Backbone as a printed PyTorch tensor [residue, N CA C, xyz], in Angstrom:
tensor([[[  4.8010,  -7.9570,  -4.2930],
         [  5.6970,  -7.1140,  -5.0500],
         [  4.9130,  -6.0590,  -5.8360]],

        [[  3.7830,  -6.4760,  -6.3900],
         [  2.9780,  -5.5200,  -7.1580],
         [  2.4280,  -4.4250,  -6.2520]],

        [[  2.0440,  -4.7970,  -5.0380],
         [  1.5270,  -3.8020,  -4.1050],
         [  2.6160,  -2.8100,  -3.7210]],

        [[  3.8270,  -3.3080,  -3.5130],
         [  4.9570,  -2.4280,  -3.2240],
         [  5.1360,  -1.4280,  -4.3620]],

        [[  5.0610,  -1.9140,  -5.6030],
         [  5.2430,  -1.0380,  -6.7670],
         [  4.1370,   0.0090,  -6.8520]],

        [[  2.8950,  -0.3830,  -6.6050],
         [  1.7900,   0.5720,  -6.6570],
         [  1.9380,   1.6630,  -5.6040]],

        [[  2.2460,   1.2500,  -4.3790],
         [  2.3980,   2.2370,  -3.3080],
         [  3.6310,   3.0960,  -3.5550]],

        [[  4.7050,   2.5070,  -4.0880],
         [  5.9060,   3.2970,  -4.3740],
         [  5.6090,   4.3550,  -5.4200]],

        [[  4.8740,   4.0010,  -6.4650],
         [  4.5430,   4.9910,  -7.4960],
         [  3.6960,   6.1220,  -6.9210]],

        [[  2.7140,   5.7780,  -6.0990],
         [  1.8760,   6.8100,  -5.4870],
         [  2.6880,   7.6800,  -4.5290]],

        [[  3.5330,   7.0470,  -3.7150],
         [  4.3540,   7.7890,  -2.7520],
         [  5.3470,   8.7000,  -3.4700]],

        [[  5.9400,   8.2010,  -4.5290],
         [  6.8810,   9.0080,  -5.3000],
         [  6.1770,  10.2340,  -5.8860]],

        [[  4.9540,  10.0380,  -6.3480],
         [  4.1810,  11.1600,  -6.8920],
         [  3.8740,  12.1940,  -5.8060]],

        [[  3.5080,  11.7190,  -4.6210],
         [  3.2420,  12.6340,  -3.5050],
         [  4.4990,  13.4170,  -3.1590]],

        [[  5.6330,  12.7350,  -3.0500],
         [  6.8750,  13.4200,  -2.6970],
         [  7.3100,  14.4000,  -3.7770]],

        [[  7.0230,  14.1020,  -5.0340],
         [  7.4350,  14.9640,  -6.1320],
         [  6.5790,  16.2210,  -6.2290]],

        [[  5.2740,  16.0710,  -6.0570],
         [  4.3550,  17.1730,  -6.3350],
         [  3.8630,  17.9250,  -5.1060]],

        [[  4.2010,  17.4830,  -3.9310],
         [  3.7290,  18.1430,  -2.7170],
         [  4.9010,  18.4100,  -1.7820]],

        [[  5.6030,  19.5170,  -1.9740],
         [  6.7940,  19.7900,  -1.1520],
         [  6.4870,  19.9330,   0.3380]],

        [[  5.2940,  20.4210,   0.6840],
         [  4.9560,  20.5340,   2.1210],
         [  4.9040,  19.1680,   2.7770]],

        [[  4.3110,  18.2030,   2.0880],
         [  4.2530,  16.8450,   2.6240],
         [  5.6570,  16.2700,   2.7230]],

        [[  6.4680,  16.4850,   1.6680],
         [  7.8380,  15.9730,   1.6720],
         [  8.6190,  16.5360,   2.8570]],

        [[  8.4790,  17.8330,   3.1190],
         [  9.1870,  18.4360,   4.2490],
         [  8.6780,  17.9010,   5.5800]],

        [[  7.3880,  17.6400,   5.6600],
         [  6.8000,  17.1650,   6.9080],
         [  7.2300,  15.7380,   7.2350]],

        [[  7.3080,  14.8810,   6.2280],
         [  7.6060,  13.4740,   6.5030],
         [  9.0930,  13.1520,   6.4850]],

        [[  9.9180,  14.0670,   6.0270],
         [ 11.3550,  13.8010,   5.9420],
         [ 11.9440,  13.4710,   7.3020]],

        [[ 11.5470,  14.1940,   8.3260],
         [ 12.1220,  14.0050,   9.6510],
         [ 11.2410,  13.1650,  10.5710]],

        [[ 10.1460,  12.6380,  10.0490],
         [  9.2350,  11.8390,  10.8870],
         [  8.9930,  10.4860,  10.2210]],

        [[  9.8850,   9.5270,  10.4470],
         [  9.7530,   8.2330,   9.7760],
         [  8.4710,   7.4900,  10.1400]],

        [[  7.9840,   7.6480,  11.3580],
         [  6.7550,   6.9450,  11.7430],
         [  5.5890,   7.3820,  10.8650]],

        [[  5.5440,   8.6470,  10.5230],
         [  4.4720,   9.1620,   9.6600],
         [  4.5910,   8.5830,   8.2560]],

        [[  5.8090,   8.4860,   7.7390],
         [  6.0080,   7.8880,   6.4090],
         [  5.5310,   6.4420,   6.3900]],

        [[  5.9510,   5.6690,   7.3770],
         [  5.5760,   4.2580,   7.4200],
         [  4.0650,   4.0880,   7.6070]],

        [[  3.4570,   4.9560,   8.4160],
         [  2.0230,   4.8520,   8.6510],
         [  1.2450,   5.1360,   7.3720]],

        [[  1.5890,   6.1930,   6.6610],
         [  0.8840,   6.5410,   5.4210],
         [  1.0030,   5.4120,   4.4100]],

        [[  2.1860,   4.8740,   4.2560],
         [  2.3960,   3.7940,   3.2800],
         [  1.6800,   2.5160,   3.7080]],

        [[  1.7070,   2.2030,   5.0040],
         [  1.0280,   1.0000,   5.4870],
         [ -0.4840,   1.1180,   5.3130]],

        [[ -1.0410,   2.2810,   5.5650],
         [ -2.4800,   2.4830,   5.3760],
         [ -2.8440,   2.3440,   3.9010]],

        [[ -2.0280,   2.9040,   3.0220],
         [ -2.2850,   2.7540,   1.5830],
         [ -2.2310,   1.2810,   1.1910]],

        [[ -1.2560,   0.5550,   1.7020],
         [ -1.1490,  -0.8740,   1.4220],
         [ -2.3300,  -1.6580,   1.9620]],

        [[ -2.7940,  -1.2820,   3.1460],
         [ -3.9540,  -1.9500,   3.7330],
         [ -5.1970,  -1.7480,   2.8720]],

        [[ -5.4130,  -0.5270,   2.4460],
         [ -6.5860,  -0.2310,   1.6160],
         [ -6.5320,  -1.0160,   0.3070]],

        [[ -5.3920,  -1.0230,  -0.3480],
         [ -5.2640,  -1.7510,  -1.6120],
         [ -5.4450,  -3.2560,  -1.3910]],

        [[ -4.8640,  -3.7930,  -0.3170],
         [ -4.9830,  -5.2250,  -0.0370],
         [ -6.4280,  -5.6140,   0.2650]],

        [[ -7.1420,  -4.7820,   1.0020],
         [ -8.5410,  -5.0850,   1.3140],
         [ -9.3880,  -5.0280,   0.0510]],

        [[ -9.1450,  -4.0400,  -0.7990],
         [ -9.8760,  -3.9710,  -2.0730],
         [ -9.6050,  -5.2330,  -2.8930]],

        [[ -8.3720,  -5.6810,  -2.9190],
         [ -8.0230,  -6.9070,  -3.6430],
         [ -8.8040,  -8.1040,  -3.0920]],

        [[ -8.8420,  -8.2240,  -1.7800],
         [ -9.5430,  -9.3550,  -1.1650],
         [-11.0450,  -9.2810,  -1.4080]],

        [[-11.6060,  -8.0910,  -1.4150],
         [-13.0310,  -7.9490,  -1.7300],
         [-13.2870,  -8.3750,  -3.1720]],

        [[-12.3800,  -8.0150,  -4.0760],
         [-12.5390,  -8.4480,  -5.4690],
         [-12.4640,  -9.9720,  -5.5660]],

        [[-11.5830, -10.6050,  -4.8000],
         [-11.5300, -12.0740,  -4.7850],
         [-12.8440, -12.6560,  -4.2830]],

        [[-13.3980, -12.0800,  -3.2310],
         [-14.6670, -12.5540,  -2.6940],
         [-15.7850, -12.3990,  -3.7190]],

        [[-15.8370, -11.2630,  -4.3810],
         [-16.8630, -11.0550,  -5.4070],
         [-16.6820, -12.0260,  -6.5650]],

        [[-15.4440, -12.3080,  -6.9110],
         [-15.1930, -13.3000,  -7.9480],
         [-15.6810, -14.6730,  -7.5350]],

        [[-15.4740, -15.0190,  -6.2750],
         [-15.9500, -16.2980,  -5.7490],
         [-17.4770, -16.3660,  -5.7700]],

        [[-18.1190, -15.2670,  -5.3610],
         [-19.5800, -15.2590,  -5.2680],
         [-20.2770, -15.1910,  -6.6190]],

        [[-19.7440, -14.3840,  -7.5330],
         [-20.4710, -14.1010,  -8.7660],
         [-19.8800, -14.7320, -10.0280]],

        [[-18.6210, -15.1440,  -9.9960],
         [-17.9970, -15.6790, -11.2060],
         [-17.8830, -17.1890, -11.1250]],

        [[-17.0730, -17.6720, -10.1930],
         [-16.8800, -19.1130, -10.0770],
         [-16.4650, -19.4800,  -8.6570]],

        [[-17.0020, -20.5550,  -8.1380],
         [-16.5760, -20.9960,  -6.8030],
         [-15.2070, -21.6760,  -6.8130]],

        [[-14.5720, -21.7410,  -7.9770],
         [-13.2230, -22.3140,  -8.0520],
         [-12.1720, -21.3960,  -7.4380]],

        [[-12.5210, -20.1380,  -7.2400],
         [-11.6070, -19.2000,  -6.5860],
         [-11.6460, -19.5140,  -5.0900]],

        [[-10.5290, -19.9570,  -4.5610],
         [-10.4690, -20.3440,  -3.1520],
         [-10.0980, -19.1350,  -2.3070]],

        [[-10.8600, -18.9160,  -1.2680],
         [-10.6180, -17.7710,  -0.3950],
         [-10.5860, -18.1990,   1.0730]],

        [[ -9.6370, -19.0550,   1.4440],
         [ -9.5630, -19.4540,   2.8550],
         [ -9.1530, -18.2630,   3.7280]],

        [[ -9.6340, -18.2220,   4.9560],
         [ -9.3390, -17.0830,   5.8390],
         [ -7.8490, -16.8470,   6.0610]],

        [[ -7.0710, -17.9180,   6.1880],
         [ -5.6330, -17.7420,   6.4210],
         [ -4.9560, -17.1120,   5.2130]],

        [[ -5.3920, -17.4560,   4.0210],
         [ -4.8520, -16.8530,   2.8080],
         [ -5.1860, -15.3630,   2.7670]],

        [[ -6.4110, -15.0420,   3.1160],
         [ -6.8360, -13.6340,   3.1370],
         [ -6.0160, -12.8390,   4.1430]],

        [[ -5.8650, -13.3920,   5.3340],
         [ -5.0810, -12.7200,   6.3660],
         [ -3.6290, -12.5560,   5.9280]],

        [[ -3.0610, -13.6050,   5.3640],
         [ -1.6740, -13.5360,   4.8990],
         [ -1.4830, -12.5080,   3.7980]],

        [[ -2.4300, -12.4440,   2.8690],
         [ -2.3350, -11.4520,   1.7920],
         [ -2.3690, -10.0280,   2.3330]],

        [[ -3.2490,  -9.7900,   3.2860],
         [ -3.3650,  -8.4390,   3.8460],
         [ -2.1180,  -8.0810,   4.6560]],

        [[ -1.6330,  -9.0080,   5.4710],
         [ -0.4380,  -8.7370,   6.2800],
         [  0.7720,  -8.4760,   5.3850]],

        [[  0.9650,  -9.3100,   4.3810],
         [  2.0950,  -9.1120,   3.4750],
         [  1.9520,  -7.8090,   2.6790]],

        [[  0.7230,  -7.4720,   2.3150],
         [  0.4910,  -6.2120,   1.6100],
         [  0.8480,  -5.0070,   2.4600]],

        [[  0.4520,  -5.0410,   3.7250],
         [  0.7580,  -3.9280,   4.6330],
         [  2.2580,  -3.8380,   4.8820]],

        [[  2.9040,  -4.9660,   5.1270],
         [  4.3520,  -4.9460,   5.3720],
         [  5.1300,  -4.4880,   4.1430]],

        [[  4.7400,  -4.9880,   2.9830],
         [  5.4180,  -4.5740,   1.7520],
         [  5.2420,  -3.0970,   1.4720]],

        [[  4.0320,  -2.6070,   1.6790],
         [  3.7750,  -1.1860,   1.4410],
         [  4.4880,  -0.3210,   2.4730]],

        [[  4.5700,  -0.7950,   3.7160],
         [  5.2670,  -0.0240,   4.7490],
         [  6.7400,   0.1340,   4.4100]],

        [[  7.3150,  -0.8360,   3.6990],
         [  8.7200,  -0.7290,   3.2910],
         [  8.9580,   0.4590,   2.3670]],

        [[  7.9150,   0.9070,   1.6990],
         [  8.0490,   2.0890,   0.8390],
         [  8.3940,   3.3060,   1.6900]],

        [[  8.0400,   3.2900,   2.9650],
         [  8.3270,   4.4020,   3.8590],
         [  9.8090,   4.6930,   4.0120]],

        [[ 10.6830,   3.7800,   3.5800],
         [ 12.1130,   4.0580,   3.6250],
         [ 12.5230,   5.1440,   2.6340]],

        [[ 11.6810,   5.4100,   1.6380],
         [ 11.9930,   6.4250,   0.6280],
         [ 11.6050,   7.8080,   1.1640]],

        [[ 12.6260,   8.6450,   1.3760],
         [ 12.3890,   9.9850,   1.8880],
         [ 12.3500,  11.0270,   0.7810]],

        [[ 13.0270,  10.7350,  -0.3050],
         [ 13.1160,  11.6710,  -1.4180],
         [ 12.5370,  11.0280,  -2.6730]],

        [[ 11.9560,  11.8330,  -3.5620],
         [ 11.4400,  11.2530,  -4.8070],
         [ 12.5800,  10.7320,  -5.6700]],

        [[ 12.2890,   9.7050,  -6.4670],
         [ 13.3110,   9.1300,  -7.3500],
         [ 12.8380,   9.1750,  -8.7590]]])
């Protein structure tokens, strides 16, 4: 949910301040979903790297099983891609 909110805020800012981008993505839903999914992927990977660094340098009590990492990234990408439904700034 937090990732959805972060990507939504960034996407809303792009749609508000860049009319050329807004006009370009209004009629091309695949482009909207791709941009949002890529943003979600980047944020999710950064999050997972921070978890790994926490495990390595802070405490080994932070559990980082591969399935959890994969699930976090997949859910992050799917949640962020849902932001692509927004065509107009709100």
